[in-house]
CSV table of C-alpha atoms in Angstrom, one decimal:
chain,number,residue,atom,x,y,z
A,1,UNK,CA,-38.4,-35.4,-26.3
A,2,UNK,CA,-40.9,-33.0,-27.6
A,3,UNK,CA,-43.1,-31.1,-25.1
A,4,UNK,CA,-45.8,-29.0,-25.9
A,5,UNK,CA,-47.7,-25.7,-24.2
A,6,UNK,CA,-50.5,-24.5,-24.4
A,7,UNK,CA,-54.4,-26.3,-24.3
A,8,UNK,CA,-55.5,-28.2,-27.2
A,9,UNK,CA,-59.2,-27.4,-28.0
A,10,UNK,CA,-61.7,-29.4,-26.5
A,11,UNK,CA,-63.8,-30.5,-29.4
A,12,UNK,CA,-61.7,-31.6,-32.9
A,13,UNK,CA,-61.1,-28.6,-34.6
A,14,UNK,CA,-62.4,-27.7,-38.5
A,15,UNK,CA,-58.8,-27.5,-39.5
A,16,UNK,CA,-55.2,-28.1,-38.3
A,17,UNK,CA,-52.9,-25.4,-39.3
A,18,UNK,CA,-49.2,-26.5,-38.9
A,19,UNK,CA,-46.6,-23.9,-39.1
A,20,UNK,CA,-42.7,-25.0,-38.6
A,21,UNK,CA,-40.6,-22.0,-37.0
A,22,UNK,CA,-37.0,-21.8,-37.0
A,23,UNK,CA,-35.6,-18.1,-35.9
A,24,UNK,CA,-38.6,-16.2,-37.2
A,25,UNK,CA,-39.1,-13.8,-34.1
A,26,UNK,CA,-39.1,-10.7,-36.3
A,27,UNK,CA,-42.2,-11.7,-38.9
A,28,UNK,CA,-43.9,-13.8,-36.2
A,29,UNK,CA,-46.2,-11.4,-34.8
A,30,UNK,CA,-47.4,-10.4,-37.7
A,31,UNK,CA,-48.1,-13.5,-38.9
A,32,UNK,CA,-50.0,-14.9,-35.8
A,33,UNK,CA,-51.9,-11.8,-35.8
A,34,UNK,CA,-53.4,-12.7,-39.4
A,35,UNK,CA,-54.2,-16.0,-38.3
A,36,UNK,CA,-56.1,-14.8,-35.4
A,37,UNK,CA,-58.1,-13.0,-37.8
A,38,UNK,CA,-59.3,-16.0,-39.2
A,39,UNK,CA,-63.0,-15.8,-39.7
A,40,UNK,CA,-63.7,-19.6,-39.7
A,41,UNK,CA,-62.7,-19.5,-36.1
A,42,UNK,CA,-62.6,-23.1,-34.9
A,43,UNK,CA,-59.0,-24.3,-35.9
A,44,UNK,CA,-55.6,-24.9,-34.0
A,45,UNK,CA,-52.5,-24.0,-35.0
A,46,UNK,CA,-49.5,-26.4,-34.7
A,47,UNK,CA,-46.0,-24.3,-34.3
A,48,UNK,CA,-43.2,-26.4,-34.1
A,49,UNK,CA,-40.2,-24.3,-33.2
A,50,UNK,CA,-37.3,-26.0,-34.6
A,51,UNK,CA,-34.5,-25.2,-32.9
A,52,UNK,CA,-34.9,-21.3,-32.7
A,53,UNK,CA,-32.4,-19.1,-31.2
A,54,UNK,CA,-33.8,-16.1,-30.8
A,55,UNK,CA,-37.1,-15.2,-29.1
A,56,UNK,CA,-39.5,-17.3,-31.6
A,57,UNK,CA,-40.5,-19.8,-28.8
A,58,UNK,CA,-40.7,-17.1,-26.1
A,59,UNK,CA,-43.6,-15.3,-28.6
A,60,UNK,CA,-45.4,-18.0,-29.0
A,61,UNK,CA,-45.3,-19.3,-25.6
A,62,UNK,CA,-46.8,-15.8,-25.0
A,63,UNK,CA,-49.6,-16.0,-27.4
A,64,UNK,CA,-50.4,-19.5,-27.0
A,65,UNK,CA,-51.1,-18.7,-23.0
A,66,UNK,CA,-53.3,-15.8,-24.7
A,67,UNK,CA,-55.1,-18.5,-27.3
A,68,UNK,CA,-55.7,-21.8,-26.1
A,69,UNK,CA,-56.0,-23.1,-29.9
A,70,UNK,CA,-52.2,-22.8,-30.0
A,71,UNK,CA,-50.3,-26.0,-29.3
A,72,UNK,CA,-46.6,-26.0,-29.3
A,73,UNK,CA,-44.2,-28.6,-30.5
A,74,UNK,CA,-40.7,-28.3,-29.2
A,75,UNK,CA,-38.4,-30.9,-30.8
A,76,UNK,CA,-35.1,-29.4,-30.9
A,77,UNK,CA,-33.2,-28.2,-34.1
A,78,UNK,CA,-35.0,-31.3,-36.9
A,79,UNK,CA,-35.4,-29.7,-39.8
A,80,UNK,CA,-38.1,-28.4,-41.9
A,81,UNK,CA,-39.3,-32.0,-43.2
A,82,UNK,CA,-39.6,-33.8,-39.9
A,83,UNK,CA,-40.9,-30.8,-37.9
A,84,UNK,CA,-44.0,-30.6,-40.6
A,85,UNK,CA,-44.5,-34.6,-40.1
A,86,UNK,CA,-44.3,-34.1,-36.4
A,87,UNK,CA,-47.1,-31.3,-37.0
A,88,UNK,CA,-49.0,-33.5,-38.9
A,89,UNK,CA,-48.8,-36.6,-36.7
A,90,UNK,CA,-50.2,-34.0,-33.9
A,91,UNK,CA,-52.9,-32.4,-35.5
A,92,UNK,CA,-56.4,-33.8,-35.2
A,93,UNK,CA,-58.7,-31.8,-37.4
A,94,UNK,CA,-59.6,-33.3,-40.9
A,95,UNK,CA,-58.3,-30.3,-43.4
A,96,UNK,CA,-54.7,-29.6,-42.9
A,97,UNK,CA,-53.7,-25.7,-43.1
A,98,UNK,CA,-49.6,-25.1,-44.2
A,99,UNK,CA,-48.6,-21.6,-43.0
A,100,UNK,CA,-45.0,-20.2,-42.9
A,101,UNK,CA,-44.1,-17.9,-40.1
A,102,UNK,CA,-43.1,-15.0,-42.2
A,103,UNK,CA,-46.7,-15.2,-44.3
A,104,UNK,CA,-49.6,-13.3,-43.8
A,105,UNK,CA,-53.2,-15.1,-44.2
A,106,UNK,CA,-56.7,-13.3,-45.9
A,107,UNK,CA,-59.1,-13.4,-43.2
A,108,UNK,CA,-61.3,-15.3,-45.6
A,109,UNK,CA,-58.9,-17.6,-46.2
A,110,UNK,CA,-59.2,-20.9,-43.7
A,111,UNK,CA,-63.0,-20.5,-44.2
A,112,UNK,CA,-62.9,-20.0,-48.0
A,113,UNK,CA,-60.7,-23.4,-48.4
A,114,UNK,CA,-62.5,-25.8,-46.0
A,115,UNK,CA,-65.7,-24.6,-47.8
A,116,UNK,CA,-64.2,-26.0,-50.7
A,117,UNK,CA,-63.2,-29.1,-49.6
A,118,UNK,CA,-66.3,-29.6,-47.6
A,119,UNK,CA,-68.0,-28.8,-51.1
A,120,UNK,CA,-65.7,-31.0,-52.9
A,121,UNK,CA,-65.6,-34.3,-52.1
A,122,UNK,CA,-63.5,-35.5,-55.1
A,123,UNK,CA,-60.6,-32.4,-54.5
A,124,UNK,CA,-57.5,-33.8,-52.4
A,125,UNK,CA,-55.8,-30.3,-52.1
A,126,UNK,CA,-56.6,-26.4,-52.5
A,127,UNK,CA,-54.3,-23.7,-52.7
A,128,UNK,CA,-55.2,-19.7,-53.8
A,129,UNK,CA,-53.4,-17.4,-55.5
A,130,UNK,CA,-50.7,-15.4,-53.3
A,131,UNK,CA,-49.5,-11.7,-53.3
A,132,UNK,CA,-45.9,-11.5,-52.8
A,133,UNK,CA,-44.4,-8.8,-50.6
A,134,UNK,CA,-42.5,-6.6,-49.7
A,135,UNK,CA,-42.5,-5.2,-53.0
A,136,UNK,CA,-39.7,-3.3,-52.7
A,137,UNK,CA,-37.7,-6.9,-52.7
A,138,UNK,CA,-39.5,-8.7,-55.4
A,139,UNK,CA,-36.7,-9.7,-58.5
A,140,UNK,CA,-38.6,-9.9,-61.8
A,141,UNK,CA,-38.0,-13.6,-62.4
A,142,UNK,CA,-39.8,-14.5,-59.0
A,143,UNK,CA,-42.9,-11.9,-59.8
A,144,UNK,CA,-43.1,-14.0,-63.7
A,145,UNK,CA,-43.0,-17.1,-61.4
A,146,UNK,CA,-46.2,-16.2,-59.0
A,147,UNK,CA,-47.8,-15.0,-61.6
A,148,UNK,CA,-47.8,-18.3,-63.7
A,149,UNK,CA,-49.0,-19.8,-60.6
A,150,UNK,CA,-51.8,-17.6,-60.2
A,151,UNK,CA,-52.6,-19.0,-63.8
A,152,UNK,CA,-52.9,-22.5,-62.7
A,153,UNK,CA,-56.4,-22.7,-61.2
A,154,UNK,CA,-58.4,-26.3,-62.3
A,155,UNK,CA,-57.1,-29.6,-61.5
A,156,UNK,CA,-56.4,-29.8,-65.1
A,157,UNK,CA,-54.6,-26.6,-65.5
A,158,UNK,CA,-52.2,-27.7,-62.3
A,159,UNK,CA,-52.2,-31.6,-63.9
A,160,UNK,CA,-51.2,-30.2,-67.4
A,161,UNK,CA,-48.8,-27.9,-66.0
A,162,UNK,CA,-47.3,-29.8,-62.7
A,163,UNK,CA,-44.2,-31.2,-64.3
A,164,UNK,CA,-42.8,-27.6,-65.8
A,165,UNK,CA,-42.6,-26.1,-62.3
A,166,UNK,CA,-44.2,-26.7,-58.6
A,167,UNK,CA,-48.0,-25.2,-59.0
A,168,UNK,CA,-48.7,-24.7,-55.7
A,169,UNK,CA,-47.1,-22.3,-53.2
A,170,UNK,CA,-46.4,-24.4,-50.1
A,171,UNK,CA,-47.9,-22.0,-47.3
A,172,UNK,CA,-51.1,-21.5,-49.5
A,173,UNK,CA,-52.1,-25.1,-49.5
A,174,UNK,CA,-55.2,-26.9,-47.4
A,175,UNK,CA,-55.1,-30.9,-47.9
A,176,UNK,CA,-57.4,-33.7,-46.6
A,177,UNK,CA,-55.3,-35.0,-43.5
A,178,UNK,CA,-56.2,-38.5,-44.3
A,179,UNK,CA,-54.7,-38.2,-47.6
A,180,UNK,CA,-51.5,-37.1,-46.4
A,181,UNK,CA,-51.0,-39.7,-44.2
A,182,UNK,CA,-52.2,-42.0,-46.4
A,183,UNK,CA,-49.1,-41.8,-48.9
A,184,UNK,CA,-46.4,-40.8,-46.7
A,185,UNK,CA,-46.3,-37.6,-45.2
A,186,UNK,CA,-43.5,-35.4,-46.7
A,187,UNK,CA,-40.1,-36.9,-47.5
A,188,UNK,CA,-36.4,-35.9,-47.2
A,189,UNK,CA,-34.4,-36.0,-50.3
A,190,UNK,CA,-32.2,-34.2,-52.5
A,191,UNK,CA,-35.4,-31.8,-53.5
A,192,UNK,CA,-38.2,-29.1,-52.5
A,193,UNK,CA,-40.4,-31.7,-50.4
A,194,UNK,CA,-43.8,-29.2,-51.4
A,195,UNK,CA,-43.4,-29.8,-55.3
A,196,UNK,CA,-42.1,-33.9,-54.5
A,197,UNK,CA,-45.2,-34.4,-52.4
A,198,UNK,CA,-47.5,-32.8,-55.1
A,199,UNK,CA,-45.7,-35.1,-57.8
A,200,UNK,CA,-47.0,-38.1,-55.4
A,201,UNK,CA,-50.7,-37.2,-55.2
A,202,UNK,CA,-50.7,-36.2,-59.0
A,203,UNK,CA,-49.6,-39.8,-59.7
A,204,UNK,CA,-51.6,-41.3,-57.1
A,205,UNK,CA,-54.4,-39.8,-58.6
A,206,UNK,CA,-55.5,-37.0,-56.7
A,207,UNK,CA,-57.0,-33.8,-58.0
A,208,UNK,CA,-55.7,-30.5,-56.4
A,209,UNK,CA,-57.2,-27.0,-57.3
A,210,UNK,CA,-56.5,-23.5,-56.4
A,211,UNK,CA,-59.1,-20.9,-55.3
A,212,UNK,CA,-59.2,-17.7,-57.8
A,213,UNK,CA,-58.8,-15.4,-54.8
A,214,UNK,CA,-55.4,-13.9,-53.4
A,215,UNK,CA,-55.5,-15.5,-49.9
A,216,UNK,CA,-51.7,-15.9,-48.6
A,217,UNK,CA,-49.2,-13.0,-49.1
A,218,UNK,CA,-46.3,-14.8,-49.9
């Protein structure tokens, strides 16, 4: 059964940031500490601790009885797929945030992206570029990698280029909830279930776009 802790916000929040956690207690902190840095302010973050055996429920237990915008899903060991579908079945603003627990987010960057979508009517999905860190661990072939996706800005840039290589970093991405529900959520297969799920909506139809601004280090 899956309980959760912490108060939901009163009001429907401006966006839904869901962020699975499995054994992540050492970048965790960090990461929450970005988020509540967030200058759009009015969003709630879905952690779904799957399965954690170390102290990742324990620290967010803590900070969720320190942020009432922190919900917490607590499903047992599901894996990645299911515990972002239980995130999104939970979440109940209309933007969609992904965020991995060993991430760090912009400031700017929740605001920046539902400005966009607000302002975008036709756009199903925005990423932004990413940073990667720590640099001291970065291989050669993943910096060539980032920076082709930091190339792949317009829909048509990501269209034209979506079948070479996933587009998109997954934690960078903000999507229209009712969009993602609308074709199925993520699936579980034999492949990365970002780059399948951005495969759907390009052949479904719908435009994605990337903001020109680093927002995510990666």
């Amino acid at each position: 059964m899956t309980a959760s802790h912490g108060s939901p916000v009163t009001t429907a929040p401006a966006v839904s940031i869901v962020m699975p956690c499995h054994n992540a207690a050492e970048t965790l902190g960090e990461c929450l500490a970005t988020i509540a840095q967030q200058t759009l302010t009015h969003f709630e973050l879905i952690a779904i601790d799957d399965g954690s055996s170390d102290n990742t429920l324990a620290l967010l237990q803590a900070s969720a009885q320190q942020d009432s915008r922190i919900r917490i899903l607590t499903p047992g060991r599901i894996g990645l797929v299911e515990a972002l579908n239980q995130g999104v079945a939970a979440a109940t603003a209309t933007f969609i945030a992904r965020m991995d627990a060993d991430d760090l987010m912009h400031p700017d960057r929740l605001l920046l992206q539902h400005q966009y979508l607000t302002e975008h009517p036709e756009i199903a999905l925005i990423g932004c570029q990413v940073e990667l860190f720590p640099e001291e661990l970065i291989q050669a072939g993943y910096r060539e990698y980032v920076r082709w996706q930091n190339c792949c800005l317009t829909p048509r840039e990501i269209g034209d280029r979506i079948y070479i290589e996933s587009p998109l970093p997954h934690p960078s991405i903000m999507i229209r909830s009712q969009i993602l529900r609308d074709i199925g959520n993520y699936h579980s297969g034999r492949f990365p279930e970002d780059y399948e799920l951005w495969l759907r909506l390009h052949q479904a139809g719908r435009s994605m776009a990337k903001l020109p601004q680093i927002l995510l280090s990666w």
